[in-house]
Amino acid sequence: MIKRELYMSRIRPFIGTDLIKVMTGIRRCGKSVMLKLIQQELTETGISSTQFISINFEDMCYSHLLSAQALNDEIVKRAKEIGGKVYLFFDEIQEVKDWEKCINSLRVSLDCDIYITGSNAKLLSGELATYLGGRYVEFVLYPFSFGEFIELYRSVKPDASNQQCFQEYLLAGGMPYLANLHYADAPSKQYLHDLFNSVQLKDIVKRNKIRDIDLLERIIAYVIANVGTTFSATSLAKFLKNEHRTVAPETILNYIKYCCDAYLFYQVKREDLQGKQVLSSNEKYYIADHGIREAIFGGNMREINLTLENIVYLELLRRGYEVTVGRMGDKEIDFVCSRRGEKLYVQVTYLLASEETVSHEFGVYDAIRDNFPKYVVSLDEFDMSRNGINHRNIRDFLLSDKWK
């Protein structure tokens, strides 16, 4: 079990407090394991596991607890039997109807420390803001980073070099369970395909009561095929019209939002760096795990530039950056990253194979006069840094503890 210290270091300061710890992210990205890691950490500080109450609401054993009242009654009863402070771990809490009422009631009525997970970004919106406003902290979890992937991949293939590990990562992605399949190609693709179907059915179709599943599938296929490419809802509507499906751009935007709420896609807005404003159209989308894209659509190696972009984008999110696509005149910077007053610019390309490519990738920074770090990231093995702009091999960039 990988420690996932990146997340533990953020959660640790809140352990034992009365704030509700909420972990969200795409289905099967490791949220259940995080609950186990927290339990492990608690036992290491001397807390007995008899104080833990842990429920996974996807387990049919707990189907009788899928209402707020039933869950509340059960937990209050078990807490009395245990006595003293209890530690509550609720996995996939969104399966419980009106769960926020129950959680708030437990927070008020018991001496407890509460941890919950869910697979939907809307978990913390609407009603919940009323019940728990200011009383929770949220942590978004992502599939394995390249660094985490190496650790697990080498438990299967100990002699693999960083280069070999990255070659596998490009195709397999970072879903934790693949290690149990020893990263075998056919079983891994089957697993990722089934995972994708589960996200689509449970977290998108069922949750949002979508009737036109064919339309949803077409929209998802289009976004997956165009990961990292700027497009608008209007252009997608025209594409669908050519396929004899007439649909309003507003419907398309709603369907894509449902996918983002399920953490299947991430929307990246475009920012005018001269006017310092966020542009309202032609966003980009990236997929939560590029391995899913390979299993569903293929083409990760054929369109390796987009795959590398996707990998770098997710790494920026993992490290807590807010990310936009930057526009400066007629030039576009892949990622403009902000975090607590820090700023970072990242341009991603496959190879700096010609002087024209070098000129383009480094040239996007010509008009930016600030002193924040600027990177060009590629698969090249040689350092081509110039004019104060850092060039990094993508493997080294992803494994670096700190970007300067």
mmCIF file of C-alpha atoms in Angstrom:
data_model
loop_
_atom_site.group_PDB
_atom_site.id
_atom_site.type_symbol
_atom_site.label_atom_id
_atom_site.label_comp_id
_atom_site.label_asym_id
_atom_site.label_seq_id
_atom_site.Cartn_x
_atom_site.Cartn_y
_atom_site.Cartn_z
ATOM 1 C CA MET A 1 0.000 0.000 0.000
ATOM 2 C CA ILE A 2 1.611 3.250 -1.175
ATOM 3 C CA LYS A 3 1.667 5.928 1.527
ATOM 4 C CA ARG A 4 0.538 8.787 -0.772
ATOM 5 C CA GLU A 5 2.337 11.307 1.411
ATOM 6 C CA LEU A 6 1.354 14.189 -0.891
ATOM 7 C CA TYR A 7 -2.220 13.807 0.370
ATOM 8 C CA MET A 8 -1.411 12.652 3.910
ATOM 9 C CA SER A 9 0.671 15.780 4.499
ATOM 10 C CA ARG A 10 -2.392 17.889 3.675
ATOM 11 C CA ILE A 11 -4.858 15.794 5.679
ATOM 12 C CA ARG A 12 -2.634 15.273 8.748
ATOM 13 C CA PRO A 13 -3.116 18.755 10.289
ATOM 14 C CA PHE A 14 -6.890 18.151 10.389
ATOM 15 C CA ILE A 15 -6.829 14.675 11.950
ATOM 16 C CA GLY A 16 -8.568 14.727 15.320
ATOM 17 C CA THR A 17 -10.308 18.065 14.691
ATOM 18 C CA ASP A 18 -14.080 18.535 14.496
ATOM 19 C CA LEU A 19 -13.887 19.557 10.825
ATOM 20 C CA ILE A 20 -15.326 16.939 8.467
ATOM 21 C CA LYS A 21 -12.637 15.629 6.138
ATOM 22 C CA VAL A 22 -14.041 15.129 2.620
ATOM 23 C CA MET A 23 -12.098 13.247 -0.061
ATOM 24 C CA THR A 24 -13.400 13.427 -3.620
ATOM 25 C CA GLY A 25 -12.158 12.228 -7.009
ATOM 26 C CA ILE A 26 -12.923 9.870 -9.860
ATOM 27 C CA ARG A 27 -14.147 6.387 -8.952
ATOM 28 C CA ARG A 28 -11.312 3.939 -8.098
ATOM 29 C CA CYS A 29 -8.572 6.575 -7.806
ATOM 30 C CA GLY A 30 -7.631 5.436 -4.291
ATOM 31 C CA LYS A 31 -10.054 7.182 -1.916
ATOM 32 C CA SER A 32 -10.841 3.973 0.009
ATOM 33 C CA VAL A 33 -7.122 3.341 0.485
ATOM 34 C CA MET A 34 -6.722 6.892 1.848
ATOM 35 C CA LEU A 35 -9.261 6.032 4.547
ATOM 36 C CA LYS A 36 -7.157 2.973 5.434
ATOM 37 C CA LEU A 37 -3.985 5.076 5.498
ATOM 38 C CA ILE A 38 -5.647 7.529 7.884
ATOM 39 C CA GLN A 39 -6.752 4.628 10.100
ATOM 40 C CA GLN A 40 -3.196 3.302 10.038
ATOM 41 C CA GLU A 41 -1.851 6.687 11.066
ATOM 42 C CA LEU A 42 -4.366 6.914 13.919
ATOM 43 C CA THR A 43 -3.426 3.480 15.279
ATOM 44 C CA GLU A 44 0.256 4.486 15.147
ATOM 45 C CA THR A 45 -0.573 7.389 17.481
ATOM 46 C CA GLY A 46 -2.080 4.951 20.008
ATOM 47 C CA ILE A 47 -5.770 5.072 19.083
ATOM 48 C CA SER A 48 -7.417 1.644 19.194
ATOM 49 C CA SER A 49 -9.076 0.388 16.018
ATOM 50 C CA THR A 50 -12.071 -0.521 18.198
ATOM 51 C CA GLN A 51 -12.881 3.214 18.109
ATOM 52 C CA PHE A 52 -13.329 3.079 14.322
ATOM 53 C CA ILE A 53 -16.663 2.722 12.545
ATOM 54 C CA SER A 54 -16.094 2.157 8.820
ATOM 55 C CA ILE A 55 -18.793 1.727 6.152
ATOM 56 C CA ASN A 56 -18.517 1.420 2.371
ATOM 57 C CA PHE A 57 -21.934 2.246 0.954
ATOM 58 C CA GLU A 58 -21.292 0.345 -2.274
ATOM 59 C CA ASP A 59 -21.275 -2.850 -0.179
ATOM 60 C CA MET A 60 -24.722 -4.458 -0.259
ATOM 61 C CA CYS A 61 -24.291 -5.389 3.410
ATOM 62 C CA TYR A 62 -25.118 -1.761 4.224
ATOM 63 C CA SER A 63 -28.071 -1.335 1.857
ATOM 64 C CA HIS A 64 -30.353 -0.894 4.894
ATOM 65 C CA LEU A 65 -28.403 2.245 5.870
ATOM 66 C CA LEU A 66 -28.957 4.278 2.686
ATOM 67 C CA SER A 67 -31.195 6.880 4.334
ATOM 68 C CA ALA A 68 -30.063 9.640 6.694
ATOM 69 C CA GLN A 69 -32.263 8.468 9.552
ATOM 70 C CA ALA A 70 -31.263 4.798 9.342
ATOM 71 C CA LEU A 71 -27.560 5.673 9.200
ATOM 72 C CA ASN A 72 -27.826 8.142 12.073
ATOM 73 C CA ASP A 73 -29.633 5.620 14.312
ATOM 74 C CA GLU A 74 -27.077 2.889 13.543
ATOM 75 C CA ILE A 75 -24.026 5.087 14.214
ATOM 76 C CA VAL A 76 -25.448 6.565 17.439
ATOM 77 C CA LYS A 77 -26.196 3.030 18.691
ATOM 78 C CA ARG A 78 -22.712 1.741 17.830
ATOM 79 C CA ALA A 79 -21.019 4.825 19.280
ATOM 80 C CA LYS A 80 -22.775 4.253 22.621
ATOM 81 C CA GLU A 81 -21.597 0.645 22.654
ATOM 82 C CA ILE A 82 -18.001 1.727 21.970
ATOM 83 C CA GLY A 83 -17.931 4.651 24.419
ATOM 84 C CA GLY A 84 -15.542 7.606 24.214
ATOM 85 C CA LYS A 85 -14.465 9.300 20.996
ATOM 86 C CA VAL A 86 -15.326 7.485 17.754
ATOM 87 C CA TYR A 87 -13.722 7.801 14.331
ATOM 88 C CA LEU A 88 -16.199 7.567 11.463
ATOM 89 C CA PHE A 89 -15.183 6.534 7.939
ATOM 90 C CA PHE A 90 -17.878 6.667 5.262
ATOM 91 C CA ASP A 91 -16.923 5.565 1.739
ATOM 92 C CA GLU A 92 -19.009 6.747 -1.279
ATOM 93 C CA ILE A 93 -21.337 8.725 0.981
ATOM 94 C CA GLN A 94 -23.377 10.040 -1.968
ATOM 95 C CA GLU A 95 -25.226 6.693 -2.014
ATOM 96 C CA VAL A 96 -27.023 7.757 1.200
ATOM 97 C CA LYS A 97 -30.139 9.873 0.664
ATOM 98 C CA ASP A 98 -29.864 13.225 2.533
ATOM 99 C CA TRP A 99 -26.506 12.129 3.913
ATOM 100 C CA GLU A 100 -25.513 15.712 4.773
ATOM 101 C CA LYS A 101 -28.274 15.910 7.401
ATOM 102 C CA CYS A 102 -26.978 12.750 9.050
ATOM 103 C CA ILE A 103 -23.333 13.854 8.984
ATOM 104 C CA ASN A 104 -24.190 17.223 10.487
ATOM 105 C CA SER A 105 -26.282 15.557 13.201
ATOM 106 C CA LEU A 106 -23.454 13.150 14.094
ATOM 107 C CA ARG A 107 -20.991 16.028 14.204
ATOM 108 C CA VAL A 108 -23.219 17.845 16.703
ATOM 109 C CA SER A 109 -24.393 14.908 18.848
ATOM 110 C CA LEU A 110 -21.278 12.714 19.137
ATOM 111 C CA ASP A 111 -17.671 13.077 20.198
ATOM 112 C CA CYS A 112 -16.364 12.038 16.799
ATOM 113 C CA ASP A 113 -13.853 12.574 14.012
ATOM 114 C CA ILE A 114 -15.474 12.195 10.574
ATOM 115 C CA TYR A 115 -13.963 11.218 7.212
ATOM 116 C CA ILE A 116 -16.065 10.807 4.067
ATOM 117 C CA THR A 117 -15.380 10.067 0.389
ATOM 118 C CA GLY A 118 -17.458 10.644 -2.719
ATOM 119 C CA SER A 119 -17.200 10.463 -6.508
ATOM 120 C CA ASN A 120 -18.959 13.690 -7.409
ATOM 121 C CA ALA A 121 -17.855 17.321 -7.315
ATOM 122 C CA LYS A 122 -21.409 18.396 -6.435
ATOM 123 C CA LEU A 123 -21.011 16.540 -3.142
ATOM 124 C CA LEU A 124 -20.151 19.851 -1.503
ATOM 125 C CA SER A 125 -22.684 22.107 -3.161
ATOM 126 C CA GLY A 126 -26.283 23.072 -2.623
ATOM 127 C CA GLU A 127 -27.813 21.612 0.531
ATOM 128 C CA LEU A 128 -24.469 20.673 2.002
ATOM 129 C CA ALA A 129 -23.265 24.262 2.044
ATOM 130 C CA THR A 130 -26.239 25.036 4.294
ATOM 131 C CA TYR A 131 -25.628 22.167 6.699
ATOM 132 C CA LEU A 132 -21.842 22.084 6.798
ATOM 133 C CA GLY A 133 -20.809 25.573 5.692
ATOM 134 C CA GLY A 134 -17.335 26.282 7.065
ATOM 135 C CA ARG A 135 -17.180 22.968 8.932
ATOM 136 C CA TYR A 136 -15.421 20.774 6.381
ATOM 137 C CA VAL A 137 -12.168 20.589 4.442
ATOM 138 C CA GLU A 138 -12.031 19.026 0.981
ATOM 139 C CA PHE A 139 -9.188 17.086 -0.615
ATOM 140 C CA VAL A 140 -9.388 16.115 -4.291
ATOM 141 C CA LEU A 141 -7.585 12.850 -5.052
ATOM 142 C CA TYR A 142 -6.177 11.929 -8.447
ATOM 143 C CA PRO A 143 -4.888 8.701 -10.014
ATOM 144 C CA PHE A 144 -1.219 7.898 -9.413
ATOM 145 C CA SER A 145 1.416 10.431 -10.343
ATOM 146 C CA PHE A 146 4.395 9.178 -12.324
ATOM 147 C CA GLY A 147 6.394 9.025 -9.067
ATOM 148 C CA GLU A 148 3.733 6.851 -7.406
ATOM 149 C CA PHE A 149 3.415 4.735 -10.550
ATOM 150 C CA ILE A 150 7.167 3.983 -10.533
ATOM 151 C CA GLU A 151 6.977 2.818 -6.914
ATOM 152 C CA LEU A 152 4.182 0.381 -7.717
ATOM 153 C CA TYR A 153 5.428 -0.687 -11.157
ATOM 154 C CA ARG A 154 8.799 -1.643 -9.709
ATOM 155 C CA SER A 155 7.066 -3.898 -7.206
ATOM 156 C CA VAL A 156 6.028 -5.882 -10.315
ATOM 157 C CA LYS A 157 9.139 -5.252 -12.456
ATOM 158 C CA PRO A 158 11.998 -4.326 -10.083
ATOM 159 C CA ASP A 159 14.614 -3.739 -12.790
ATOM 160 C CA ALA A 160 12.595 -1.286 -14.888
ATOM 161 C CA SER A 161 14.407 1.986 -15.660
ATOM 162 C CA ASN A 162 12.674 5.370 -15.339
ATOM 163 C CA GLN A 163 12.468 5.403 -19.137
ATOM 164 C CA GLN A 164 10.778 1.973 -19.264
ATOM 165 C CA CYS A 165 8.418 2.981 -16.461
ATOM 166 C CA PHE A 166 7.399 6.124 -18.333
ATOM 167 C CA GLN A 167 6.813 4.152 -21.534
ATOM 168 C CA GLU A 168 4.366 1.952 -19.598
ATOM 169 C CA TYR A 169 2.819 4.954 -17.818
ATOM 170 C CA LEU A 170 2.046 6.579 -21.184
ATOM 171 C CA LEU A 171 -0.240 3.672 -22.045
ATOM 172 C CA ALA A 172 -1.439 2.312 -18.698
ATOM 173 C CA GLY A 173 -2.068 5.558 -16.825
ATOM 174 C CA GLY A 174 -2.250 5.834 -13.056
ATOM 175 C CA MET A 175 -5.237 3.827 -11.826
ATOM 176 C CA PRO A 176 -4.028 2.046 -8.664
ATOM 177 C CA TYR A 177 -5.701 -1.332 -9.245
ATOM 178 C CA LEU A 178 -3.623 -2.079 -12.367
ATOM 179 C CA ALA A 179 -0.764 -3.246 -10.124
ATOM 180 C CA ASN A 180 -2.990 -6.147 -9.044
ATOM 181 C CA LEU A 181 -3.164 -7.125 -12.719
ATOM 182 C CA HIS A 182 0.653 -6.853 -12.995
ATOM 183 C CA TYR A 183 0.075 -4.249 -15.708
ATOM 184 C CA ALA A 184 -0.749 -7.007 -18.210
ATOM 185 C CA ASP A 185 -2.049 -5.301 -21.335
ATOM 186 C CA ALA A 186 -5.374 -7.038 -22.062
ATOM 187 C CA PRO A 187 -6.614 -7.320 -18.431
ATOM 188 C CA SER A 188 -5.591 -3.707 -17.749
ATOM 189 C CA LYS A 189 -7.522 -2.418 -20.756
ATOM 190 C CA GLN A 190 -10.531 -4.533 -19.794
ATOM 191 C CA TYR A 191 -10.444 -3.127 -16.258
ATOM 192 C CA LEU A 192 -10.149 0.480 -17.480
ATOM 193 C CA HIS A 193 -12.961 -0.077 -19.972
ATOM 194 C CA ASP A 194 -15.225 -1.425 -17.227
ATOM 195 C CA LEU A 195 -14.220 1.425 -14.920
ATOM 196 C CA PHE A 196 -15.126 3.946 -17.624
ATOM 197 C CA ASN A 197 -18.522 2.265 -18.099
ATOM 198 C CA SER A 198 -19.106 2.381 -14.350
ATOM 199 C CA VAL A 199 -18.305 6.100 -14.162
ATOM 200 C CA GLN A 200 -20.536 6.770 -17.142
ATOM 201 C CA LEU A 201 -23.469 4.749 -15.826
ATOM 202 C CA LYS A 202 -23.347 5.345 -12.059
ATOM 203 C CA ASP A 203 -21.824 8.797 -11.750
ATOM 204 C CA ILE A 204 -23.143 10.488 -14.884
ATOM 205 C CA VAL A 205 -26.261 8.774 -16.317
ATOM 206 C CA LYS A 206 -27.874 7.593 -13.074
ATOM 207 C CA ARG A 207 -26.998 10.606 -10.956
ATOM 208 C CA ASN A 208 -28.225 13.136 -13.532
ATOM 209 C CA LYS A 209 -31.162 11.043 -14.803
ATOM 210 C CA ILE A 210 -29.922 11.234 -18.403
ATOM 211 C CA ARG A 211 -32.287 9.658 -20.921
ATOM 212 C CA ASP A 212 -30.431 10.275 -24.175
ATOM 213 C CA ILE A 213 -27.495 7.965 -23.464
ATOM 214 C CA ASP A 214 -26.516 7.803 -27.136
ATOM 215 C CA LEU A 215 -25.989 11.583 -27.173
ATOM 216 C CA LEU A 216 -23.946 11.434 -23.972
ATOM 217 C CA GLU A 217 -21.730 8.695 -25.416
ATOM 218 C CA ARG A 218 -21.127 10.728 -28.586
ATOM 219 C CA ILE A 219 -20.198 13.832 -26.591
ATOM 220 C CA ILE A 220 -17.855 11.876 -24.310
ATOM 221 C CA ALA A 221 -16.214 10.211 -27.333
ATOM 222 C CA TYR A 222 -15.666 13.627 -28.940
ATOM 223 C CA VAL A 223 -14.108 15.131 -25.799
ATOM 224 C CA ILE A 224 -11.860 12.086 -25.281
ATOM 225 C CA ALA A 225 -10.708 12.275 -28.909
ATOM 226 C CA ASN A 226 -10.027 16.017 -28.551
ATOM 227 C CA VAL A 227 -8.325 16.073 -25.152
ATOM 228 C CA GLY A 228 -6.155 19.173 -24.832
ATOM 229 C CA THR A 229 -7.658 20.725 -27.974
ATOM 230 C CA THR A 230 -9.576 23.989 -27.887
ATOM 231 C CA PHE A 231 -13.184 23.625 -28.989
ATOM 232 C CA SER A 232 -16.558 25.223 -28.288
ATOM 233 C CA ALA A 233 -20.003 23.771 -27.634
ATOM 234 C CA THR A 234 -21.081 25.349 -30.941
ATOM 235 C CA SER A 235 -18.378 23.531 -32.907
ATOM 236 C CA LEU A 236 -19.357 20.263 -31.208
ATOM 237 C CA ALA A 237 -23.026 20.923 -32.055
ATOM 238 C CA LYS A 238 -22.026 21.340 -35.735
ATOM 239 C CA PHE A 239 -20.039 18.104 -35.604
ATOM 240 C CA LEU A 240 -23.042 16.248 -34.150
ATOM 241 C CA LYS A 241 -25.324 17.795 -36.772
ATOM 242 C CA ASN A 242 -23.120 16.230 -39.448
ATOM 243 C CA GLU A 243 -23.802 12.926 -37.681
ATOM 244 C CA HIS A 244 -27.543 13.657 -37.939
ATOM 245 C CA ARG A 245 -27.930 14.581 -34.264
ATOM 246 C CA THR A 246 -29.385 18.057 -33.722
ATOM 247 C CA VAL A 247 -28.600 19.310 -30.241
ATOM 248 C CA ALA A 248 -28.396 22.745 -28.598
ATOM 249 C CA PRO A 249 -24.981 23.963 -27.369
ATOM 250 C CA GLU A 250 -26.530 24.440 -23.880
ATOM 251 C CA THR A 251 -27.354 20.718 -23.723
ATOM 252 C CA ILE A 252 -23.798 19.862 -24.738
ATOM 253 C CA LEU A 253 -22.399 22.111 -22.005
ATOM 254 C CA ASN A 254 -24.687 20.476 -19.430
ATOM 255 C CA TYR A 255 -23.586 16.982 -20.435
ATOM 256 C CA ILE A 256 -19.907 17.942 -20.304
ATOM 257 C CA LYS A 257 -20.476 19.524 -16.886
ATOM 258 C CA TYR A 258 -21.966 16.248 -15.632
ATOM 259 C CA CYS A 259 -18.760 14.522 -16.793
ATOM 260 C CA CYS A 260 -16.644 17.118 -14.977
ATOM 261 C CA ASP A 261 -18.757 16.678 -11.830
ATOM 262 C CA ALA A 262 -17.940 12.951 -11.987
ATOM 263 C CA TYR A 263 -14.227 13.861 -12.296
ATOM 264 C CA LEU A 264 -13.994 12.181 -15.706
ATOM 265 C CA PHE A 265 -12.934 15.455 -17.358
ATOM 266 C CA TYR A 266 -11.317 18.658 -16.113
ATOM 267 C CA GLN A 267 -12.106 21.963 -17.762
ATOM 268 C CA VAL A 268 -9.265 24.441 -18.287
ATOM 269 C CA LYS A 269 -10.276 28.014 -19.043
ATOM 270 C CA ARG A 270 -8.303 30.329 -21.291
ATOM 271 C CA GLU A 271 -6.835 33.512 -19.855
ATOM 272 C CA ASP A 272 -5.847 36.675 -21.723
ATOM 273 C CA LEU A 273 -2.508 37.510 -20.086
ATOM 274 C CA GLN A 274 -2.506 41.047 -21.477
ATOM 275 C CA GLY A 275 -6.043 41.960 -20.456
ATOM 276 C CA LYS A 276 -5.792 39.795 -17.324
ATOM 277 C CA GLN A 277 -9.219 38.306 -17.861
ATOM 278 C CA VAL A 278 -10.591 34.802 -18.228
ATOM 279 C CA LEU A 279 -12.011 34.199 -21.708
ATOM 280 C CA SER A 280 -15.554 32.867 -21.785
ATOM 281 C CA SER A 281 -15.351 30.413 -24.697
ATOM 282 C CA ASN A 282 -13.215 27.704 -26.290
ATOM 283 C CA GLU A 283 -12.019 25.942 -23.156
ATOM 284 C CA LYS A 284 -9.815 22.865 -23.170
ATOM 285 C CA TYR A 285 -10.619 19.583 -21.433
ATOM 286 C CA TYR A 286 -8.313 16.920 -20.059
ATOM 287 C CA ILE A 287 -9.231 13.422 -18.915
ATOM 288 C CA ALA A 288 -8.724 12.256 -15.309
ATOM 289 C CA ASP A 289 -6.556 9.360 -16.412
ATOM 290 C CA HIS A 290 -4.846 9.043 -19.773
ATOM 291 C CA GLY A 291 -4.884 5.242 -19.387
ATOM 292 C CA ILE A 292 -8.669 5.343 -19.676
ATOM 293 C CA ARG A 293 -8.271 7.297 -22.937
ATOM 294 C CA GLU A 294 -5.926 4.640 -24.304
ATOM 295 C CA ALA A 295 -8.300 1.821 -23.307
ATOM 296 C CA ILE A 296 -11.393 3.543 -24.768
ATOM 297 C CA PHE A 297 -10.053 5.482 -27.721
ATOM 298 C CA GLY A 298 -6.428 4.454 -28.287
ATOM 299 C CA GLY A 299 -3.986 6.880 -29.839
ATOM 300 C CA ASN A 300 -1.929 7.858 -26.774
ATOM 301 C CA MET A 301 1.289 7.219 -28.713
ATOM 302 C CA ARG A 302 -0.072 8.489 -32.033
ATOM 303 C CA GLU A 303 -1.076 11.773 -30.372
ATOM 304 C CA ILE A 304 1.696 11.743 -27.823
ATOM 305 C CA ASN A 305 1.858 15.550 -27.617
ATOM 306 C CA LEU A 306 -1.688 15.612 -26.174
ATOM 307 C CA THR A 307 -0.957 12.671 -23.866
ATOM 308 C CA LEU A 308 2.099 14.461 -22.444
ATOM 309 C CA GLU A 309 0.019 17.605 -21.936
ATOM 310 C CA ASN A 310 -2.622 15.591 -20.087
ATOM 311 C CA ILE A 311 0.016 14.041 -17.808
ATOM 312 C CA VAL A 312 1.605 17.408 -16.979
ATOM 313 C CA TYR A 313 -1.786 19.048 -16.375
ATOM 314 C CA LEU A 314 -2.816 16.409 -13.821
ATOM 315 C CA GLU A 315 0.564 16.739 -12.080
ATOM 316 C CA LEU A 316 0.015 20.494 -11.742
ATOM 317 C CA LEU A 317 -3.396 19.840 -10.149
ATOM 318 C CA ARG A 318 -1.896 17.277 -7.759
ATOM 319 C CA ARG A 319 0.557 19.882 -6.541
ATOM 320 C CA GLY A 320 -2.220 22.334 -5.782
ATOM 321 C CA TYR A 321 -1.933 24.758 -8.703
ATOM 322 C CA GLU A 322 -4.850 26.548 -10.298
ATOM 323 C CA VAL A 323 -4.277 26.187 -14.027
ATOM 324 C CA THR A 324 -5.404 28.175 -17.068
ATOM 325 C CA VAL A 325 -4.344 28.243 -20.709
ATOM 326 C CA GLY A 326 -2.567 31.539 -21.356
ATOM 327 C CA ARG A 327 -3.060 33.692 -24.426
ATOM 328 C CA MET A 328 -0.670 36.493 -25.295
ATOM 329 C CA GLY A 329 -1.604 38.117 -28.596
ATOM 330 C CA ASP A 330 -1.584 35.332 -31.180
ATOM 331 C CA LYS A 331 0.523 33.020 -29.016
ATOM 332 C CA GLU A 332 -0.752 30.451 -26.527
ATOM 333 C CA ILE A 333 0.997 29.060 -23.438
ATOM 334 C CA ASP A 334 -0.148 25.563 -22.500
ATOM 335 C CA PHE A 335 -0.350 26.146 -18.743
ATOM 336 C CA VAL A 336 -0.314 29.233 -16.543
ATOM 337 C CA CYS A 337 -0.187 27.966 -12.959
ATOM 338 C CA SER A 338 -0.923 29.883 -9.744
ATOM 339 C CA ARG A 339 -0.589 28.772 -6.135
ATOM 340 C CA ARG A 340 -0.579 31.027 -3.054
ATOM 341 C CA GLY A 341 1.136 33.915 -4.817
ATOM 342 C CA GLU A 342 3.539 31.692 -6.761
ATOM 343 C CA LYS A 343 3.325 31.520 -10.531
ATOM 344 C CA LEU A 344 4.682 29.071 -13.059
ATOM 345 C CA TYR A 345 4.473 28.804 -16.852
ATOM 346 C CA VAL A 346 4.720 25.426 -18.600
ATOM 347 C CA GLN A 347 4.907 24.668 -22.305
ATOM 348 C CA VAL A 348 4.681 20.962 -23.255
ATOM 349 C CA THR A 349 5.881 19.404 -26.513
ATOM 350 C CA TYR A 350 6.913 15.957 -27.743
ATOM 351 C CA LEU A 351 10.406 16.655 -29.092
ATOM 352 C CA LEU A 352 12.388 19.777 -29.901
ATOM 353 C CA ALA A 353 13.331 18.142 -33.170
ATOM 354 C CA SER A 354 13.829 21.220 -35.374
ATOM 355 C CA GLU A 355 14.919 24.815 -34.988
ATOM 356 C CA GLU A 356 11.403 25.847 -35.963
ATOM 357 C CA THR A 357 9.934 23.835 -33.061
ATOM 358 C CA VAL A 358 12.535 25.209 -30.642
ATOM 359 C CA SER A 359 11.788 28.749 -31.796
ATOM 360 C CA HIS A 360 8.033 28.248 -31.361
ATOM 361 C CA GLU A 361 8.111 26.547 -27.945
ATOM 362 C CA PHE A 362 10.558 29.013 -26.369
ATOM 363 C CA GLY A 363 9.176 31.962 -28.336
ATOM 364 C CA VAL A 364 5.761 31.851 -26.625
ATOM 365 C CA TYR A 365 7.457 33.459 -23.628
ATOM 366 C CA ASP A 366 8.913 36.431 -25.543
ATOM 367 C CA ALA A 367 6.246 38.900 -24.466
ATOM 368 C CA ILE A 368 6.086 37.809 -20.805
ATOM 369 C CA ARG A 369 8.218 40.163 -18.744
ATOM 370 C CA ASP A 370 7.768 38.826 -15.208
ATOM 371 C CA ASN A 371 10.390 36.808 -13.319
ATOM 372 C CA PHE A 372 8.315 33.730 -12.543
ATOM 373 C CA PRO A 373 9.765 30.357 -13.663
ATOM 374 C CA LYS A 374 9.122 29.381 -17.275
ATOM 375 C CA TYR A 375 9.470 25.820 -18.539
ATOM 376 C CA VAL A 376 9.550 23.958 -21.802
ATOM 377 C CA VAL A 377 8.975 20.254 -21.089
ATOM 378 C CA SER A 378 9.635 17.510 -23.651
ATOM 379 C CA LEU A 379 10.952 13.956 -24.065
ATOM 380 C CA ASP A 380 14.381 15.227 -25.195
ATOM 381 C CA GLU A 381 17.269 13.888 -23.127
ATOM 382 C CA PHE A 382 19.516 16.934 -23.564
ATOM 383 C CA ASP A 383 19.071 20.212 -21.698
ATOM 384 C CA MET A 384 18.203 22.957 -24.192
ATOM 385 C CA SER A 385 17.523 25.743 -21.682
ATOM 386 C CA ARG A 386 18.059 29.247 -23.066
ATOM 387 C CA ASN A 387 17.319 32.914 -22.364
ATOM 388 C CA GLY A 388 16.359 32.185 -18.742
ATOM 389 C CA ILE A 389 13.771 29.604 -19.827
ATOM 390 C CA ASN A 390 14.190 26.150 -18.271
ATOM 391 C CA HIS A 391 14.049 23.074 -20.464
ATOM 392 C CA ARG A 392 13.349 19.757 -18.692
ATOM 393 C CA ASN A 393 12.922 16.183 -19.747
ATOM 394 C CA ILE A 394 9.325 15.321 -18.826
ATOM 395 C CA ARG A 395 10.330 12.409 -16.569
ATOM 396 C CA ASP A 396 12.686 14.635 -14.581
ATOM 397 C CA PHE A 397 10.057 17.368 -14.435
ATOM 398 C CA LEU A 398 7.397 15.019 -13.062
ATOM 399 C CA LEU A 399 9.772 13.506 -10.489
ATOM 400 C CA SER A 400 11.227 16.815 -9.303
ATOM 401 C CA ASP A 401 10.338 17.710 -5.697
ATOM 402 C CA LYS A 402 10.314 21.396 -6.484
ATOM 403 C CA TRP A 403 10.108 23.447 -9.641
ATOM 404 C CA LYS A 404 12.241 26.594 -9.670
#
